[in-house]
C-alpha positions as a printed Julia matrix, in Angstrom:
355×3 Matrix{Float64}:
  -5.98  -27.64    3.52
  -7.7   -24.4     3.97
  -8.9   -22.85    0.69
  -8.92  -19.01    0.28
 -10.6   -16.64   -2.33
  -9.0   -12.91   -2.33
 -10.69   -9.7    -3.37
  -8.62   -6.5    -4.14
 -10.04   -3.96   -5.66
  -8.57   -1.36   -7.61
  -9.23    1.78   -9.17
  -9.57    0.38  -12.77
  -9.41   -3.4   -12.25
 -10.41   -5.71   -9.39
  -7.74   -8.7    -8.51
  -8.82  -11.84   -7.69
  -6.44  -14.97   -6.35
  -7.44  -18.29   -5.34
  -4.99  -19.48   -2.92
  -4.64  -23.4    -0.98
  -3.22  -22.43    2.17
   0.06  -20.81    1.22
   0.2   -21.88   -2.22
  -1.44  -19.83   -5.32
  -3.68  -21.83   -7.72
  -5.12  -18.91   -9.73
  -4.71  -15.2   -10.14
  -6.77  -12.83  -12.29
  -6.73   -9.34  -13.18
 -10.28   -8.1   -14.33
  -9.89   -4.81  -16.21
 -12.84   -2.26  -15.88
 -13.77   -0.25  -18.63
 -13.35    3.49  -17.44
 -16.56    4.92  -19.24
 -18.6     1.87  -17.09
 -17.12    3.06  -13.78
 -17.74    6.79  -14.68
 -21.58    5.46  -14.64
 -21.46    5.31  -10.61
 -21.55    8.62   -8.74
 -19.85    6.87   -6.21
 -17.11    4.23   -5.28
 -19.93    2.23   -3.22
 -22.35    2.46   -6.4
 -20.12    0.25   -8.14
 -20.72   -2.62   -5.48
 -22.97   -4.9    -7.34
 -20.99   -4.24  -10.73
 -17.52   -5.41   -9.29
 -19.62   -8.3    -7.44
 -20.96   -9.58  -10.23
 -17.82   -9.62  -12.21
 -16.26  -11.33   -9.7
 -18.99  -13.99   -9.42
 -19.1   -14.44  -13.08
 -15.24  -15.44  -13.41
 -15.75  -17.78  -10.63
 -18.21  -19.2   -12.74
 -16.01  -19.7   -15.81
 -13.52  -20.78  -14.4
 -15.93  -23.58  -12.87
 -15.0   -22.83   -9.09
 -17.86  -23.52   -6.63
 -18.1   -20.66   -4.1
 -18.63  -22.87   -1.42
 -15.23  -24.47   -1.69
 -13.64  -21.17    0.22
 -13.03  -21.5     4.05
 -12.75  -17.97    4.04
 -12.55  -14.64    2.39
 -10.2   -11.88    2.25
 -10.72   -8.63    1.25
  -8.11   -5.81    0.92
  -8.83   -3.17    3.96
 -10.42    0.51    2.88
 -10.14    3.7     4.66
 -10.9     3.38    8.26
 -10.42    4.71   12.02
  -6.5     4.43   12.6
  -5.89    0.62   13.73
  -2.79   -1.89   14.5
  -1.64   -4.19   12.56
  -3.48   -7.45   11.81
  -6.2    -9.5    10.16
  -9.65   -8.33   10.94
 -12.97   -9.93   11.26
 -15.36   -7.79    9.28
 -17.8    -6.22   11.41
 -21.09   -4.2    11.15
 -19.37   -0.9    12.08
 -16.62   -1.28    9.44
 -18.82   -2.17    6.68
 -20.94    1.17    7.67
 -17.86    3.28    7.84
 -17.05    1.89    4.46
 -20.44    2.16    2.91
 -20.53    5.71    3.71
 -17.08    6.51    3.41
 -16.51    7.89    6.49
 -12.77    8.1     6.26
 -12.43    8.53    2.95
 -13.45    7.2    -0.57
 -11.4     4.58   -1.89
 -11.65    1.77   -4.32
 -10.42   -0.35   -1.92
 -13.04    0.36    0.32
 -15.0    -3.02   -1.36
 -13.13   -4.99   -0.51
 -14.72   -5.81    2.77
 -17.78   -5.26    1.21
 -17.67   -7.89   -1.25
 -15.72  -10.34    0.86
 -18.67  -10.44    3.19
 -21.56  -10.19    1.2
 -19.72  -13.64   -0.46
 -18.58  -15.3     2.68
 -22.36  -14.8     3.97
 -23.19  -16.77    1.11
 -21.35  -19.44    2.13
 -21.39  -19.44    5.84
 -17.67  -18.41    6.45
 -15.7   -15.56    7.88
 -14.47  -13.05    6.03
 -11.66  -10.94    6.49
  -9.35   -7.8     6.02
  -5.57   -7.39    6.75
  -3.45   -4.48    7.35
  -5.01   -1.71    5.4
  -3.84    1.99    4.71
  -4.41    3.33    7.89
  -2.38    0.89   10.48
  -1.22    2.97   12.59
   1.41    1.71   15.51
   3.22    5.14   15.46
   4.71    6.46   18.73
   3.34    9.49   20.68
   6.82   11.59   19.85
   6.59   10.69   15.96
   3.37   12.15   15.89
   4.23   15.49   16.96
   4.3    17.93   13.46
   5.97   21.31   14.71
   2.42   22.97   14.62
  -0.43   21.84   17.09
  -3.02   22.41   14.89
  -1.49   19.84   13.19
  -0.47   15.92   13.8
   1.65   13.37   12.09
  -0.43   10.42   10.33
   0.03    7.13    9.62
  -1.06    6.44    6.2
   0.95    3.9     4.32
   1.49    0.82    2.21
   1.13   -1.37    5.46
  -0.05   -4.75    3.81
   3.39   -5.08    1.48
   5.74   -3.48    4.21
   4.14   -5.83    6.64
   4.72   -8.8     4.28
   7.91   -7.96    3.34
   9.07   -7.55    6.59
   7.92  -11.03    7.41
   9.74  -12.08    4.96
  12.99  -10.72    5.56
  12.76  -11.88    9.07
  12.26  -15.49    8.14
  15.01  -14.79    5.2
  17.3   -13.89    8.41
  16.17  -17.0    10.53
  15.0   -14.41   12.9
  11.6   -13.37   14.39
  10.26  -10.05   13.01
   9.4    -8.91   16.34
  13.04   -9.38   17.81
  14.65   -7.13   14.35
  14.62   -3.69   14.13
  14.34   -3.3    10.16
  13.22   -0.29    7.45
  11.41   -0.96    4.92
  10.73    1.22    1.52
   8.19    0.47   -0.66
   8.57    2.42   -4.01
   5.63    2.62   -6.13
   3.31    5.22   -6.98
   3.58    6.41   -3.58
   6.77    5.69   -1.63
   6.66    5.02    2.0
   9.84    4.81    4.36
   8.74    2.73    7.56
  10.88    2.52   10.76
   9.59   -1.5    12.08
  10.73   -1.57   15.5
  10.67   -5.16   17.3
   7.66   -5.49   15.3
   5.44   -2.31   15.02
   5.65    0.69   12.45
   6.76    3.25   15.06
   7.51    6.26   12.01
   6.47    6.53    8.55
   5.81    9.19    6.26
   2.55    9.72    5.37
   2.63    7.96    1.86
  -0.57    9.67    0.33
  -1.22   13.09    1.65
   2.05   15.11    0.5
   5.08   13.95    3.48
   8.4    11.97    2.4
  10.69   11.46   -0.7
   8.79   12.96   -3.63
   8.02    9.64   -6.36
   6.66    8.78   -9.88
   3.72   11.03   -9.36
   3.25   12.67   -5.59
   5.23   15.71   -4.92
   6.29   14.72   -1.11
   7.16   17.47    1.07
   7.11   20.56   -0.47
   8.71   23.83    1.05
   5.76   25.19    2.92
   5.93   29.06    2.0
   6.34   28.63   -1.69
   3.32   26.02   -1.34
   1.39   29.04    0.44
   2.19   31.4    -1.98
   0.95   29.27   -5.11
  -2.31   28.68   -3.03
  -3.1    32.06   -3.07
  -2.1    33.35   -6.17
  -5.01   32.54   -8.12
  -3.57   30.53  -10.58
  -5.25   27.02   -9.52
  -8.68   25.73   -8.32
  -8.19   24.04   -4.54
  -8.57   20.51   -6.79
  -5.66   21.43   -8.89
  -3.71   22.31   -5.92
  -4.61   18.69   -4.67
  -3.61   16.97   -8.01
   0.0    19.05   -8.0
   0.71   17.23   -4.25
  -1.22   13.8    -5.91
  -1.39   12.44   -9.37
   0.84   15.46  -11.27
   4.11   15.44   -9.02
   6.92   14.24   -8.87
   8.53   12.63  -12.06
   5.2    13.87  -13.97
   5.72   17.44  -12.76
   9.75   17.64  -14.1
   9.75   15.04  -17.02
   6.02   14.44  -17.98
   6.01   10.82  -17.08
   5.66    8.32  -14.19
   7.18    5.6   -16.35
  10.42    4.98  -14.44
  11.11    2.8   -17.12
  11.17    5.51  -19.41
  13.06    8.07  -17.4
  16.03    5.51  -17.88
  15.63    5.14  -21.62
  16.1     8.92  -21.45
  19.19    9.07  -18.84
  21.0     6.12  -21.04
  20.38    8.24  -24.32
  22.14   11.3   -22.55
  19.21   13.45  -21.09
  21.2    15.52  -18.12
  17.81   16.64  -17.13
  16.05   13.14  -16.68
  19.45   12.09  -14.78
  19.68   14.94  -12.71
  15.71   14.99  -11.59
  16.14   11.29  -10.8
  19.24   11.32   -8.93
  16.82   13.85   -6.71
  14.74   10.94   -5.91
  17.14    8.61   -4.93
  19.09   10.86   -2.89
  15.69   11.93   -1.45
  14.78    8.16   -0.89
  18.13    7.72    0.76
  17.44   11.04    3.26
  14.44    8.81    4.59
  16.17    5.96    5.11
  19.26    7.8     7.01
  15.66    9.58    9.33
  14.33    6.34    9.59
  17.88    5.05   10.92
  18.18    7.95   13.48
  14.58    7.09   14.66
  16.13    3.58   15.72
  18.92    4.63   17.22
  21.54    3.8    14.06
  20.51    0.26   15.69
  19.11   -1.25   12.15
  19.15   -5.18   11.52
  18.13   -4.61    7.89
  17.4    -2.78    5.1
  14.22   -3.96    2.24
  13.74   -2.16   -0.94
  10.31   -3.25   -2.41
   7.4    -2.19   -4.82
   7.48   -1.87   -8.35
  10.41    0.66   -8.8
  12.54   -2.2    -7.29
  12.5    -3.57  -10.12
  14.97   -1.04  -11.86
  18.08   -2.19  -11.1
  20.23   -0.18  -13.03
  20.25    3.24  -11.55
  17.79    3.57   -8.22
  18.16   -0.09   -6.76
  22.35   -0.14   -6.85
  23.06    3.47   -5.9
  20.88    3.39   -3.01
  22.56    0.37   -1.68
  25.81    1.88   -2.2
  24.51    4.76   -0.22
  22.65    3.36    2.94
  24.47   -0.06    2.75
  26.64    0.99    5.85
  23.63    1.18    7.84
  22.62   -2.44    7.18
  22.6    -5.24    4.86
  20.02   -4.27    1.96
  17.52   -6.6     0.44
  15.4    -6.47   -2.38
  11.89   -7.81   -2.52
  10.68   -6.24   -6.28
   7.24   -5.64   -6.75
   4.02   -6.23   -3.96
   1.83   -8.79   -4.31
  -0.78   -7.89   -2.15
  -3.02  -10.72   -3.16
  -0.15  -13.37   -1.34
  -0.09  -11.31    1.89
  -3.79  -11.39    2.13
  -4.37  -14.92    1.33
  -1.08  -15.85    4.31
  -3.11  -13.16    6.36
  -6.04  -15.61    6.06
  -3.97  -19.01    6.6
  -2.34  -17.73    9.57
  -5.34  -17.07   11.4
  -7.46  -20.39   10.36
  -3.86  -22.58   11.32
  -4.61  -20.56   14.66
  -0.83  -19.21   14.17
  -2.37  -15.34   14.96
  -5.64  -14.22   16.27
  -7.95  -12.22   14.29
  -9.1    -8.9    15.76
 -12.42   -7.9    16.22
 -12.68   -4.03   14.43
């Protein structure tokens, strides 16, 4: 029985799971206080900090580091790579140090996991992170050449859940040609074809269905326009595409919980700006369909928003359902798909790549 410790850092918390091979025998949340982080000019500063909290509840909780076989860390912001589980290397835990490709908290997760598994004299690990990219030549094309389509999105739970839909179908994932939306914070619409992402919007810099917070696309000129008019500093421009869109910018919340308290007690506004994000959701799905040729095995609905199953979860099966069957996987634990990440490679069931 391979034992597995799993790192995933957040931007206010760091998530810890200790799984034995594919079964969970402890999950933790460790809540950061915001004025501590503000202490660190940078994500990297806070290395020794989210370390040492990390060590400390291992230590409470009376589990002996040296009882992993591996680590896991959740992947940062790196060089565009397939899909997979990753031996940490030298080169990726520079690019991460210095935040080549971006800083993210996530970007410690390798960092950690290594550091640890040195400790101990195992391997450590990351799976599917941000920037998997398996796109096709043709998606990437933009309709500008200074421009080009990226694949940034929530790879580790669409990967997961598409897994898991594949063994729910008694089929093998690389055989099915499925879509899968994850609706969170971001939403991402991914077109899996026998196996690899081949489209996807690009969850996190302003392209697909607009969601609790991100505006999605935007119609270009009026975007230009409100550059240029002087009203906003090029960081408030950023936080109107990321962090005040979406349901923030029409209803002041990204509480999807609380936009239906306000449809069910009548608001025609809340209902209205919401039915914009299904139907907007739904769009994807229908591009995402046309990208496989209309020749879709399944549909999954999963992240948090899946959860809401009064409004968003029923009308867009009653929308796409003609497409393909539609399954719901709520939520995204990301701490289960990188702990299976892990199993699967020491039960020699998939190779780990070398980054």
């Amino acid at each position: 029985m391979y034992k597995i410790l799993v790192i995933n850092p957040g931007s206010t918390s760091t998530k810890i799971a200790v799984y034995e091979d594919e079964n969970q025998r402890l999950k933790k949340v460790i809540d950061h206080d915001v004025n501590e982080l503000k202490k660190y000019k940078s994500v990297a500063d806070q290395y020794e900090f989210r370390k040492n909290t990390i060590l400390q509840f291992l230590n409470e909780e009376g589990i002996n580091l040296h009882s992993f076989s591996a680590i896991i860390g959740r992947g940062g912001l790196l060089r565009p790579i397939p899909s997979g589980t990753y031996e940490i290397t030298d080169q990726m835990l520079e690019e991460l140090r210095s935040a080549k490709y971006g800083e993210h908290e996530s970007n410690l997760g390798a960092l950690i996991a290594n550091e640890l598994a040195k400790q101990i004299g195992v391997k450590a690990y990351i799976a599917d992170p941000v920037v998997v990219d398996e796109m096709e030549d043709i998606a990437r094309i933009s309709g500008h050449s200074l421009f080009q389509r990226k694949s940034i999105f929530h790879a580790l739970n669409q990967k997961a859940v598409a897994r898991s839909l594949s063994e729910k179908l008694g089929r093998n994932y690389q055989d099915l040609n499925l879509i899968v939306v994850h609706m969170g914070g971001g939403i991402s619409v991914g077109a899996h074809k026998k196996g690899r992402v081949v489209d996807v919007n690009n969850a996190l810099d302003g392209d697909g269905p607009f969601t609790p917070e991100r505006s999605g696309t935007l119609p270009l000129v009026g975007f230009i326009d409100l550059c240029y008019s002087g009203k906003y500093s090029e960081d408030e421009i950023r936080k109107l595409i990321k962090g005040n869109g979406g349901l923030i910018a029409y209803l002041g919340t990204n509480d999807v919980r609380e936009v239906v308290k306000r449809i069910k007690s009548g608001d025609k506004e809340a209902e209205l700006v919401y039915s914009g994000l299904i139907h907007q959701i739904v769009k994807w799905i229908g591009k995402m369909s046309a990208v496989l040729n209309f020749d879709v095995d399944a549909i999954a609905l999963t992240g948090g928003m899946a959860y809401e199953n009064e409004f968003l979860v029923p009308q867009i099966k009653e929308k796409v359902s003609f497409i393909a069957p539609v399954y719901v996987f709520p939520g995204g634990d990301e701490e289960k798909a990188l702990a299976l990440a892990a199993v699967r490679v020491l039960k020699k069931e998939e190779q780990a790549k070398m980054y």
